[in-house]
PDB file of C-alpha atoms and ligand atoms in Angstrom:
ATOM      1  CA  MET A  27       4.973   2.290   6.305  1.00 66.00           C
ATOM      2  CA  ALA A  28       7.468   5.099   5.633  1.00 86.00           C
ATOM      3  CA  ARG A  29       6.095   7.618   3.192  1.00 96.00           C
ATOM      4  CA  ARG A  30       8.335  10.459   2.037  1.00 96.00           C
ATOM      5  CA  THR A  31       6.702  13.807   2.744  1.00 97.00           C
ATOM      6  CA  LEU A  32       5.640  15.690  -0.384  1.00 98.00           C
ATOM      7  CA  ILE A  33       5.316  19.468  -0.301  1.00 98.00           C
ATOM      8  CA  ALA A  34       3.644  20.572  -3.537  1.00 98.00           C
ATOM      9  CA  GLY A  35       3.171  24.166  -4.661  1.00 98.00           C
ATOM     10  CA  ASN A  36       0.139  25.000  -6.795  1.00 98.00           C
ATOM     11  CA  TRP A  37       0.888  28.366  -8.358  1.00 98.00           C
ATOM     12  CA  LYS A  38      -2.557  28.451 -10.024  1.00 98.00           C
ATOM     13  CA  MET A  39      -2.858  31.208 -12.671  1.00 98.00           C
ATOM     14  CA  ASN A  40       0.089  33.204 -11.335  1.00 98.00           C
ATOM     15  CA  GLY A  41       3.499  33.889 -12.781  1.00 95.00           C
ATOM     16  CA  LEU A  42       4.978  35.423 -15.904  1.00 97.00           C
ATOM     17  CA  ILE A  43       8.165  33.894 -17.243  1.00 96.00           C
ATOM     18  CA  ALA A  44      10.772  35.994 -15.435  1.00 97.00           C
ATOM     19  CA  ASP A  45       8.975  35.857 -12.059  1.00 96.00           C
ATOM     20  CA  GLY A  46       8.304  32.139 -12.345  1.00 98.00           C
ATOM     21  CA  ILE A  47      11.888  31.292 -13.149  1.00 98.00           C
ATOM     22  CA  ALA A  48      13.137  33.480 -10.302  1.00 98.00           C
ATOM     23  CA  LEU A  49      10.738  31.788  -7.862  1.00 98.00           C
ATOM     24  CA  ALA A  50      11.779  28.330  -9.049  1.00 98.00           C
ATOM     25  CA  ARG A  51      15.455  29.242  -8.667  1.00 98.00           C
ATOM     26  CA  ASP A  52      14.868  30.513  -5.138  1.00 98.00           C
ATOM     27  CA  VAL A  53      13.097  27.274  -4.201  1.00 98.00           C
ATOM     28  CA  ALA A  54      15.886  25.216  -5.778  1.00 98.00           C
ATOM     29  CA  ALA A  55      18.525  27.205  -3.906  1.00 97.00           C
ATOM     30  CA  GLY A  56      16.857  26.596  -0.544  1.00 97.00           C
ATOM     31  CA  ALA A  57      15.665  23.027  -1.104  1.00 96.00           C
ATOM     32  CA  ALA A  58      18.608  21.195   0.440  1.00 93.00           C
ATOM     33  CA  ALA A  59      18.439  23.249   3.631  1.00 94.00           C
ATOM     34  CA  ALA A  60      14.667  22.755   3.933  1.00 93.00           C
ATOM     35  CA  GLY A  61      14.949  19.118   4.996  1.00 92.00           C
ATOM     36  CA  LYS A  62      14.171  15.757   3.513  1.00 93.00           C
ATOM     37  CA  ALA A  63      10.720  16.342   2.049  1.00 97.00           C
ATOM     38  CA  GLU A  64      10.226  15.943  -1.682  1.00 97.00           C
ATOM     39  CA  LEU A  65       9.400  19.332  -3.199  1.00 98.00           C
ATOM     40  CA  LEU A  66       7.191  19.862  -6.239  1.00 98.00           C
ATOM     41  CA  LEU A  67       6.244  23.020  -8.117  1.00 98.00           C
ATOM     42  CA  CYS A  68       3.132  23.131 -10.319  1.00 98.00           C
ATOM     43  CA  PRO A  69       3.353  26.364 -12.334  1.00 98.00           C
ATOM     44  CA  PRO A  70       0.974  27.511 -15.089  1.00 98.00           C
ATOM     45  CA  VAL A  71       1.470  25.450 -18.231  1.00 98.00           C
ATOM     46  CA  THR A  72       3.345  28.266 -19.986  1.00 98.00           C
ATOM     47  CA  LEU A  73       6.082  27.872 -17.362  1.00 98.00           C
ATOM     48  CA  VAL A  74       6.373  24.100 -17.050  1.00 98.00           C
ATOM     49  CA  SER A  75       9.320  23.720 -19.369  1.00 98.00           C
ATOM     50  CA  SER A  76      11.240  26.798 -18.194  1.00 98.00           C
ATOM     51  CA  VAL A  77      10.661  25.911 -14.529  1.00 98.00           C
ATOM     52  CA  ALA A  78      11.816  22.343 -15.278  1.00 98.00           C
ATOM     53  CA  ALA A  79      15.000  23.801 -16.770  1.00 98.00           C
ATOM     54  CA  ALA A  80      15.514  26.138 -13.801  1.00 97.00           C
ATOM     55  CA  LEU A  81      15.112  23.218 -11.355  1.00 97.00           C
ATOM     56  CA  LYS A  82      17.384  20.818 -13.212  1.00 96.00           C
ATOM     57  CA  GLY A  83      19.721  19.017 -10.820  1.00 95.00           C
ATOM     58  CA  SER A  84      18.008  20.448  -7.715  1.00 96.00           C
ATOM     59  CA  GLY A  85      15.825  17.405  -6.985  1.00 96.00           C
ATOM     60  CA  VAL A  86      12.724  19.634  -6.998  1.00 98.00           C
ATOM     61  CA  ALA A  87      10.041  18.156  -9.260  1.00 98.00           C
ATOM     62  CA  VAL A  88       7.679  19.886 -11.687  1.00 98.00           C
ATOM     63  CA  GLY A  89       4.013  19.222 -12.340  1.00 98.00           C
ATOM     64  CA  GLY A  90       1.031  20.474 -14.276  1.00 98.00           C
ATOM     65  CA  GLN A  91      -2.213  21.751 -12.746  1.00 98.00           C
ATOM     66  CA  ASP A  92      -4.594  19.871 -15.051  1.00 98.00           C
ATOM     67  CA  CYS A  93      -4.588  17.718 -18.183  1.00 98.00           C
ATOM     68  CA  HIS A  94      -7.071  16.547 -20.798  1.00 98.00           C
ATOM     69  CA  ALA A  95      -8.123  12.896 -20.832  1.00 98.00           C
ATOM     70  CA  LYS A  96      -7.036  12.429 -24.460  1.00 98.00           C
ATOM     71  CA  ALA A  97      -3.449  12.325 -25.696  1.00 98.00           C
ATOM     72  CA  ASN A  98      -4.095  14.708 -28.609  1.00 98.00           C
ATOM     73  CA  GLY A  99      -6.823  15.877 -30.976  1.00 98.00           C
ATOM     74  CA  ALA A 100      -9.376  18.608 -31.554  1.00 98.00           C
ATOM     75  CA  HIS A 101      -9.547  20.077 -28.049  1.00 98.00           C
ATOM     76  CA  THR A 102      -8.770  23.754 -28.432  1.00 98.00           C
ATOM     77  CA  GLY A 103      -6.987  25.240 -25.456  1.00 97.00           C
ATOM     78  CA  ASP A 104      -6.416  21.940 -23.679  1.00 98.00           C
ATOM     79  CA  ILE A 105      -3.129  20.282 -22.740  1.00 98.00           C
ATOM     80  CA  SER A 106      -2.528  16.535 -22.634  1.00 98.00           C
ATOM     81  CA  ALA A 107      -0.653  14.600 -19.996  1.00 98.00           C
ATOM     82  CA  GLU A 108       1.810  13.574 -22.713  1.00 98.00           C
ATOM     83  CA  MET A 109       2.501  17.257 -23.442  1.00 98.00           C
ATOM     84  CA  LEU A 110       3.172  17.912 -19.758  1.00 98.00           C
ATOM     85  CA  ALA A 111       5.543  14.945 -19.573  1.00 98.00           C
ATOM     86  CA  ASP A 112       7.263  16.148 -22.729  1.00 98.00           C
ATOM     87  CA  ALA A 113       7.744  19.589 -21.128  1.00 98.00           C
ATOM     88  CA  GLY A 114       9.453  18.038 -18.094  1.00 98.00           C
ATOM     89  CA  ALA A 115       6.585  17.306 -15.686  1.00 98.00           C
ATOM     90  CA  GLN A 116       6.543  14.279 -13.396  1.00 98.00           C
ATOM     91  CA  TYR A 117       3.215  15.040 -11.696  1.00 98.00           C
ATOM     92  CA  VAL A 118      -0.159  16.517 -12.567  1.00 98.00           C
ATOM     93  CA  ILE A 119      -2.882  17.796 -10.247  1.00 98.00           C
ATOM     94  CA  VAL A 120      -6.343  16.560 -11.265  1.00 98.00           C
ATOM     95  CA  GLY A 121      -9.770  17.394  -9.879  1.00 98.00           C
ATOM     96  CA  HIS A 122      -8.752  20.536  -8.003  1.00 98.00           C
ATOM     97  CA  SER A 123     -11.906  22.109  -6.583  1.00 97.00           C
ATOM     98  CA  GLU A 124     -11.371  25.167  -8.792  1.00 97.00           C
ATOM     99  CA  ARG A 125     -11.510  22.858 -11.837  1.00 97.00           C
ATOM    100  CA  ARG A 126     -14.541  21.025 -10.432  1.00 96.00           C
ATOM    101  CA  THR A 127     -16.306  24.371  -9.813  1.00 95.00           C
ATOM    102  CA  ASP A 128     -15.130  26.523 -12.729  1.00 96.00           C
ATOM    103  CA  HIS A 129     -15.207  23.768 -15.366  1.00 96.00           C
ATOM    104  CA  GLY A 130     -17.886  21.436 -14.040  1.00 96.00           C
ATOM    105  CA  GLU A 131     -15.483  18.521 -13.669  1.00 97.00           C
ATOM    106  CA  THR A 132     -17.206  15.438 -12.280  1.00 98.00           C
ATOM    107  CA  ASP A 133     -15.603  12.454 -10.580  1.00 98.00           C
ATOM    108  CA  GLY A 134     -15.860  10.633 -13.927  1.00 98.00           C
ATOM    109  CA  VAL A 135     -13.879  13.368 -15.681  1.00 98.00           C
ATOM    110  CA  VAL A 136     -11.284  13.314 -12.897  1.00 98.00           C
ATOM    111  CA  ARG A 137     -11.002   9.548 -13.214  1.00 98.00           C
ATOM    112  CA  ALA A 138     -10.380   9.824 -16.980  1.00 98.00           C
ATOM    113  CA  LYS A 139      -7.727  12.491 -16.356  1.00 98.00           C
ATOM    114  CA  THR A 140      -6.068  10.276 -13.745  1.00 98.00           C
ATOM    115  CA  GLU A 141      -5.918   7.457 -16.302  1.00 98.00           C
ATOM    116  CA  ALA A 142      -4.433   9.906 -18.798  1.00 98.00           C
ATOM    117  CA  ALA A 143      -1.758  10.927 -16.307  1.00 98.00           C
ATOM    118  CA  TRP A 144      -0.801   7.282 -15.750  1.00 98.00           C
ATOM    119  CA  ARG A 145      -0.786   6.596 -19.503  1.00 98.00           C
ATOM    120  CA  ALA A 146       1.764   9.412 -19.891  1.00 98.00           C
ATOM    121  CA  GLY A 147       3.913   8.161 -17.008  1.00 98.00           C
ATOM    122  CA  LEU A 148       2.902  10.990 -14.645  1.00 98.00           C
ATOM    123  CA  SER A 149       1.936  10.655 -11.034  1.00 98.00           C
ATOM    124  CA  ALA A 150      -1.595  12.029 -10.472  1.00 98.00           C
ATOM    125  CA  ILE A 151      -2.430  14.196  -7.464  1.00 98.00           C
ATOM    126  CA  VAL A 152      -6.173  13.616  -7.146  1.00 98.00           C
ATOM    127  CA  CYS A 153      -7.941  16.343  -5.151  1.00 98.00           C
ATOM    128  CA  ILE A 154     -11.075  15.724  -3.114  1.00 98.00           C
ATOM    129  CA  GLY A 155     -12.839  17.793  -0.470  1.00 98.00           C
ATOM    130  CA  GLU A 156     -16.136  18.953   0.912  1.00 98.00           C
ATOM    131  CA  THR A 157     -17.865  22.326   0.718  1.00 97.00           C
ATOM    132  CA  LEU A 158     -18.849  24.137   3.910  1.00 97.00           C
ATOM    133  CA  ALA A 159     -22.492  23.181   3.387  1.00 97.00           C
ATOM    134  CA  GLN A 160     -21.531  19.522   3.062  1.00 97.00           C
ATOM    135  CA  ARG A 161     -19.432  19.698   6.242  1.00 97.00           C
ATOM    136  CA  GLU A 162     -22.205  21.443   8.168  1.00 96.00           C
ATOM    137  CA  ALA A 163     -24.653  18.778   6.992  1.00 97.00           C
ATOM    138  CA  GLY A 164     -22.355  16.089   8.433  1.00 97.00           C
ATOM    139  CA  ARG A 165     -21.651  14.679   4.983  1.00 97.00           C
ATOM    140  CA  THR A 166     -17.869  15.083   4.856  1.00 98.00           C
ATOM    141  CA  LEU A 167     -16.751  11.470   5.231  1.00 98.00           C
ATOM    142  CA  PRO A 168     -19.350   9.888   2.885  1.00 98.00           C
ATOM    143  CA  LEU A 169     -18.621  12.612   0.330  1.00 98.00           C
ATOM    144  CA  LEU A 170     -14.865  11.961   0.462  1.00 98.00           C
ATOM    145  CA  GLU A 171     -15.544   8.268   0.035  1.00 98.00           C
ATOM    146  CA  ALA A 172     -17.792   8.869  -2.982  1.00 98.00           C
ATOM    147  CA  GLN A 173     -15.209  11.176  -4.565  1.00 98.00           C
ATOM    148  CA  LEU A 174     -12.458   8.598  -4.061  1.00 98.00           C
ATOM    149  CA  ARG A 175     -14.541   5.760  -5.486  1.00 97.00           C
ATOM    150  CA  GLY A 176     -15.550   7.905  -8.462  1.00 98.00           C
ATOM    151  CA  SER A 177     -12.192   9.520  -9.202  1.00 98.00           C
ATOM    152  CA  ILE A 178      -9.614   6.773  -8.735  1.00 97.00           C
ATOM    153  CA  PRO A 179      -9.237   4.149 -11.457  1.00 96.00           C
ATOM    154  CA  ALA A 180      -8.319   0.544 -10.729  1.00 92.00           C
ATOM    155  CA  GLY A 181      -4.615  -0.186 -10.508  1.00 92.00           C
ATOM    156  CA  ALA A 182      -3.511   2.692  -8.276  1.00 94.00           C
ATOM    157  CA  THR A 183      -0.045   2.411  -6.764  1.00 94.00           C
ATOM    158  CA  ALA A 184       1.978   4.696  -4.534  1.00 95.00           C
ATOM    159  CA  THR A 185       4.135   5.824  -7.437  1.00 95.00           C
ATOM    160  CA  LYS A 186       1.150   6.654  -9.636  1.00 97.00           C
ATOM    161  CA  LEU A 187      -1.194   8.223  -7.067  1.00 98.00           C
ATOM    162  CA  VAL A 188      -1.171  10.953  -4.456  1.00 98.00           C
ATOM    163  CA  VAL A 189      -4.460  12.052  -2.865  1.00 98.00           C
ATOM    164  CA  ALA A 190      -4.924  15.645  -1.702  1.00 98.00           C
ATOM    165  CA  TYR A 191      -7.654  16.329   0.857  1.00 98.00           C
ATOM    166  CA  GLU A 192      -8.638  19.945   0.299  1.00 98.00           C
ATOM    167  CA  PRO A 193     -11.749  21.212   2.078  1.00 98.00           C
ATOM    168  CA  VAL A 194     -13.183  23.680  -0.449  1.00 97.00           C
ATOM    169  CA  TRP A 195     -14.000  26.175   2.318  1.00 97.00           C
ATOM    170  CA  ALA A 196     -10.349  26.202   3.465  1.00 97.00           C
ATOM    171  CA  ILE A 197      -8.804  27.010   0.078  1.00 97.00           C
ATOM    172  CA  GLY A 198      -7.520  30.565  -0.071  1.00 95.00           C
ATOM    173  CA  THR A 199      -9.652  31.620   2.917  1.00 96.00           C
ATOM    174  CA  GLY A 200      -7.197  31.482   5.813  1.00 95.00           C
ATOM    175  CA  LYS A 201      -9.525  28.974   7.521  1.00 95.00           C
ATOM    176  CA  THR A 202      -8.434  25.425   8.297  1.00 95.00           C
ATOM    177  CA  PRO A 203     -10.173  22.443   9.849  1.00 97.00           C
ATOM    178  CA  THR A 204      -9.065  21.431  13.332  1.00 97.00           C
ATOM    179  CA  VAL A 205      -6.301  18.888  13.723  1.00 97.00           C
ATOM    180  CA  ALA A 206      -8.945  16.337  14.791  1.00 97.00           C
ATOM    181  CA  GLU A 207     -11.042  17.025  11.680  1.00 98.00           C
ATOM    182  CA  VAL A 208      -8.043  16.621   9.359  1.00 98.00           C
ATOM    183  CA  ALA A 209      -7.008  13.447  11.192  1.00 98.00           C
ATOM    184  CA  ASP A 210     -10.543  12.004  10.832  1.00 98.00           C
ATOM    185  CA  ALA A 211     -10.666  12.810   7.125  1.00 98.00           C
ATOM    186  CA  HIS A 212      -7.233  11.331   6.412  1.00 98.00           C
ATOM    187  CA  ARG A 213      -7.925   8.198   8.465  1.00 97.00           C
ATOM    188  CA  HIS A 214     -11.105   7.675   6.472  1.00 98.00           C
ATOM    189  CA  ILE A 215      -9.373   8.322   3.131  1.00 98.00           C
ATOM    190  CA  ARG A 216      -6.687   5.764   4.024  1.00 97.00           C
ATOM    191  CA  ALA A 217      -9.343   3.204   4.957  1.00 96.00           C
ATOM    192  CA  VAL A 218     -11.343   3.736   1.749  1.00 97.00           C
ATOM    193  CA  LEU A 219      -8.170   3.532  -0.337  1.00 97.00           C
ATOM    194  CA  GLY A 220      -7.484   0.182   1.327  1.00 94.00           C
ATOM    195  CA  GLY A 221     -10.541  -1.188  -0.437  1.00 92.00           C
ATOM    196  CA  LEU A 222      -9.510   0.300  -3.772  1.00 93.00           C
ATOM    197  CA  THR A 223      -5.849  -0.693  -3.987  1.00 90.00           C
ATOM    198  CA  THR A 224      -3.539  -3.208  -2.368  1.00 86.00           C
ATOM    199  CA  GLY A 225      -0.803  -0.640  -1.803  1.00 88.00           C
ATOM    200  CA  ALA A 226      -2.943   1.916   0.066  1.00 91.00           C
ATOM    201  CA  ASP A 227      -0.548   2.139   2.998  1.00 93.00           C
ATOM    202  CA  ALA A 228       2.148   3.569   0.745  1.00 96.00           C
ATOM    203  CA  VAL A 229      -0.015   6.175  -1.031  1.00 97.00           C
ATOM    204  CA  ARG A 230       0.743   9.699   0.138  1.00 98.00           C
ATOM    205  CA  LEU A 231      -2.142  11.788   1.437  1.00 98.00           C
ATOM    206  CA  LEU A 232      -1.642  15.558   1.329  1.00 98.00           C
ATOM    207  CA  TYR A 233      -3.608  18.176   3.223  1.00 98.00           C
ATOM    208  CA  GLY A 234      -4.374  21.386   1.318  1.00 98.00           C
ATOM    209  CA  GLY A 235      -6.190  24.559   2.326  1.00 98.00           C
ATOM    210  CA  SER A 236      -4.537  27.666   3.783  1.00 97.00           C
ATOM    211  CA  MET A 237      -1.419  25.827   4.913  1.00 98.00           C
ATOM    212  CA  LYS A 238       1.183  28.393   6.008  1.00 98.00           C
ATOM    213  CA  PRO A 239       4.488  28.283   7.901  1.00 97.00           C
ATOM    214  CA  ALA A 240       2.577  29.006  11.138  1.00 97.00           C
ATOM    215  CA  ASN A 241       0.127  26.086  10.940  1.00 97.00           C
ATOM    216  CA  ALA A 242       2.280  23.627   8.958  1.00 98.00           C
ATOM    217  CA  PRO A 243       3.956  22.014  11.999  1.00 97.00           C
ATOM    218  CA  GLU A 244       0.669  20.857  13.560  1.00 97.00           C
ATOM    219  CA  LEU A 245      -0.905  19.831  10.233  1.00 98.00           C
ATOM    220  CA  LEU A 246       2.160  17.929   9.008  1.00 97.00           C
ATOM    221  CA  ALA A 247       2.501  16.144  12.351  1.00 96.00           C
ATOM    222  CA  ILE A 248      -0.881  14.365  11.909  1.00 97.00           C
ATOM    223  CA  ALA A 249      -0.320  10.619  11.444  1.00 93.00           C
ATOM    224  CA  ASP A 250      -1.917  10.180   8.011  1.00 96.00           C
ATOM    225  CA  VAL A 251      -0.853  13.556   6.610  1.00 97.00           C
ATOM    226  CA  ASP A 252       2.097  12.920   4.307  1.00 98.00           C
ATOM    227  CA  GLY A 253       2.589  16.448   3.038  1.00 98.00           C
ATOM    228  CA  GLY A 254       0.794  19.509   1.788  1.00 98.00           C
ATOM    229  CA  LEU A 255      -0.674  21.014  -1.345  1.00 98.00           C
ATOM    230  CA  ILE A 256       0.095  24.688  -0.981  1.00 98.00           C
ATOM    231  CA  GLY A 257      -1.545  27.477  -2.967  1.00 98.00           C
ATOM    232  CA  GLY A 258      -0.973  31.064  -1.826  1.00 98.00           C
ATOM    233  CA  ALA A 259       2.063  30.327   0.336  1.00 98.00           C
ATOM    234  CA  SER A 260       3.839  28.606  -2.563  1.00 98.00           C
ATOM    235  CA  LEU A 261       4.194  31.952  -4.325  1.00 98.00           C
ATOM    236  CA  LYS A 262       6.831  33.048  -1.792  1.00 98.00           C
ATOM    237  CA  ALA A 263       9.932  30.842  -1.780  1.00 98.00           C
ATOM    238  CA  GLY A 264      10.604  31.613   1.893  1.00 98.00           C
ATOM    239  CA  ASP A 265       7.115  30.516   2.988  1.00 98.00           C
ATOM    240  CA  PHE A 266       7.123  27.432   0.799  1.00 98.00           C
ATOM    241  CA  LEU A 267      10.532  26.349   2.103  1.00 98.00           C
ATOM    242  CA  ALA A 268       9.500  27.084   5.695  1.00 97.00           C
ATOM    243  CA  ILE A 269       6.516  24.755   5.252  1.00 98.00           C
ATOM    244  CA  ALA A 270       8.863  22.078   3.896  1.00 97.00           C
ATOM    245  CA  ALA A 271      11.188  22.592   6.844  1.00 97.00           C
ATOM    246  CA  ALA A 272       8.250  22.125   9.225  1.00 96.00           C
ATOM    247  CA  SER A 273       8.015  18.466   8.265  1.00 88.00           C
ATOM    248  CA  THR A 274      10.611  16.909  10.488  1.00 71.00           C
ATOM    249  CA  THR A 275       9.580  13.253  10.429  1.00 57.00           C
ATOM    250  CA  ASN A 276      10.822  12.103   7.024  1.00 51.00           C
TER     251      ASN A 276
HETATM  252  C1  LIG B   2      -4.914  25.013  -3.335  1.00 92.61           C
HETATM  253  O1  LIG B   2      -5.441  25.731  -4.140  1.00 92.61           O
HETATM  254  O2  LIG B   2      -4.628  23.843  -3.641  1.00 92.61           O
HETATM  255  C2  LIG B   2      -4.636  25.545  -1.994  1.00 92.61           C
HETATM  256  C3  LIG B   2      -4.400  24.715  -1.028  1.00 92.61           C
HETATM  257  O3  LIG B   2      -4.662  26.906  -1.887  1.00 92.61           O
HETATM  258  P1  LIG B   2      -4.301  27.771  -0.548  1.00 92.61           P
HETATM  259  O4  LIG B   2      -3.062  27.162   0.052  1.00 92.61           O
HETATM  260  O5  LIG B   2      -4.075  29.149  -1.048  1.00 92.61           O
HETATM  261  O6  LIG B   2      -5.466  27.637   0.360  1.00 92.61           O
END
């Protein structure tokens, strides 16, 4: 099953308007030369619409980093999936470990947000991953399975769902699992997804956690790794594009 590689940048809480637009323009300018991967930028919500405008015509997509489960209402400070779509987003990240940790988001909350994304016509990038303690206790694969079962609503398709495997201990730390550990995790995620949706073979599985130009070739070459969710390295256009260029298969 051919799955187009997706290289997604998660800017997190970084970027004022001028810097964000300049970064988006630099990515857009280099996108064609960086190969065939689909590129996606997920800026802070204040930048979604201006980044969407800066990327217009480049083929680079825009996404949000989170959304509320409801479409509107008395939820001060929150943003709905409909608002993100209205601002030009095609994707939204849900269940990032920083949201799970900083905001106490459970699998049930992530599932409701995924449904909200689909309701608004967005593709949801659902993040799952183990802590170091869970890995050391040998609980990684059962934990990933529980997170998938709890976070993914019925009716998932390859256009509506992307899954990002992000070991919590690898995010922003410079540490990464071995190629064998990533391959094991992704093989297991693919198998569990097979029981949750009929189109599991077509769903893209991203690896995230300290992916850089130097380690991208070996991570992106793993059979069930269909792209990357990139934090720190997405803040430099050259690094982000070099990661994209490292995916040579499709
Ligand atoms: C992330 O936050 O999704 C991430 C992968 O961050 P980093 O690349 O900085 O580890």
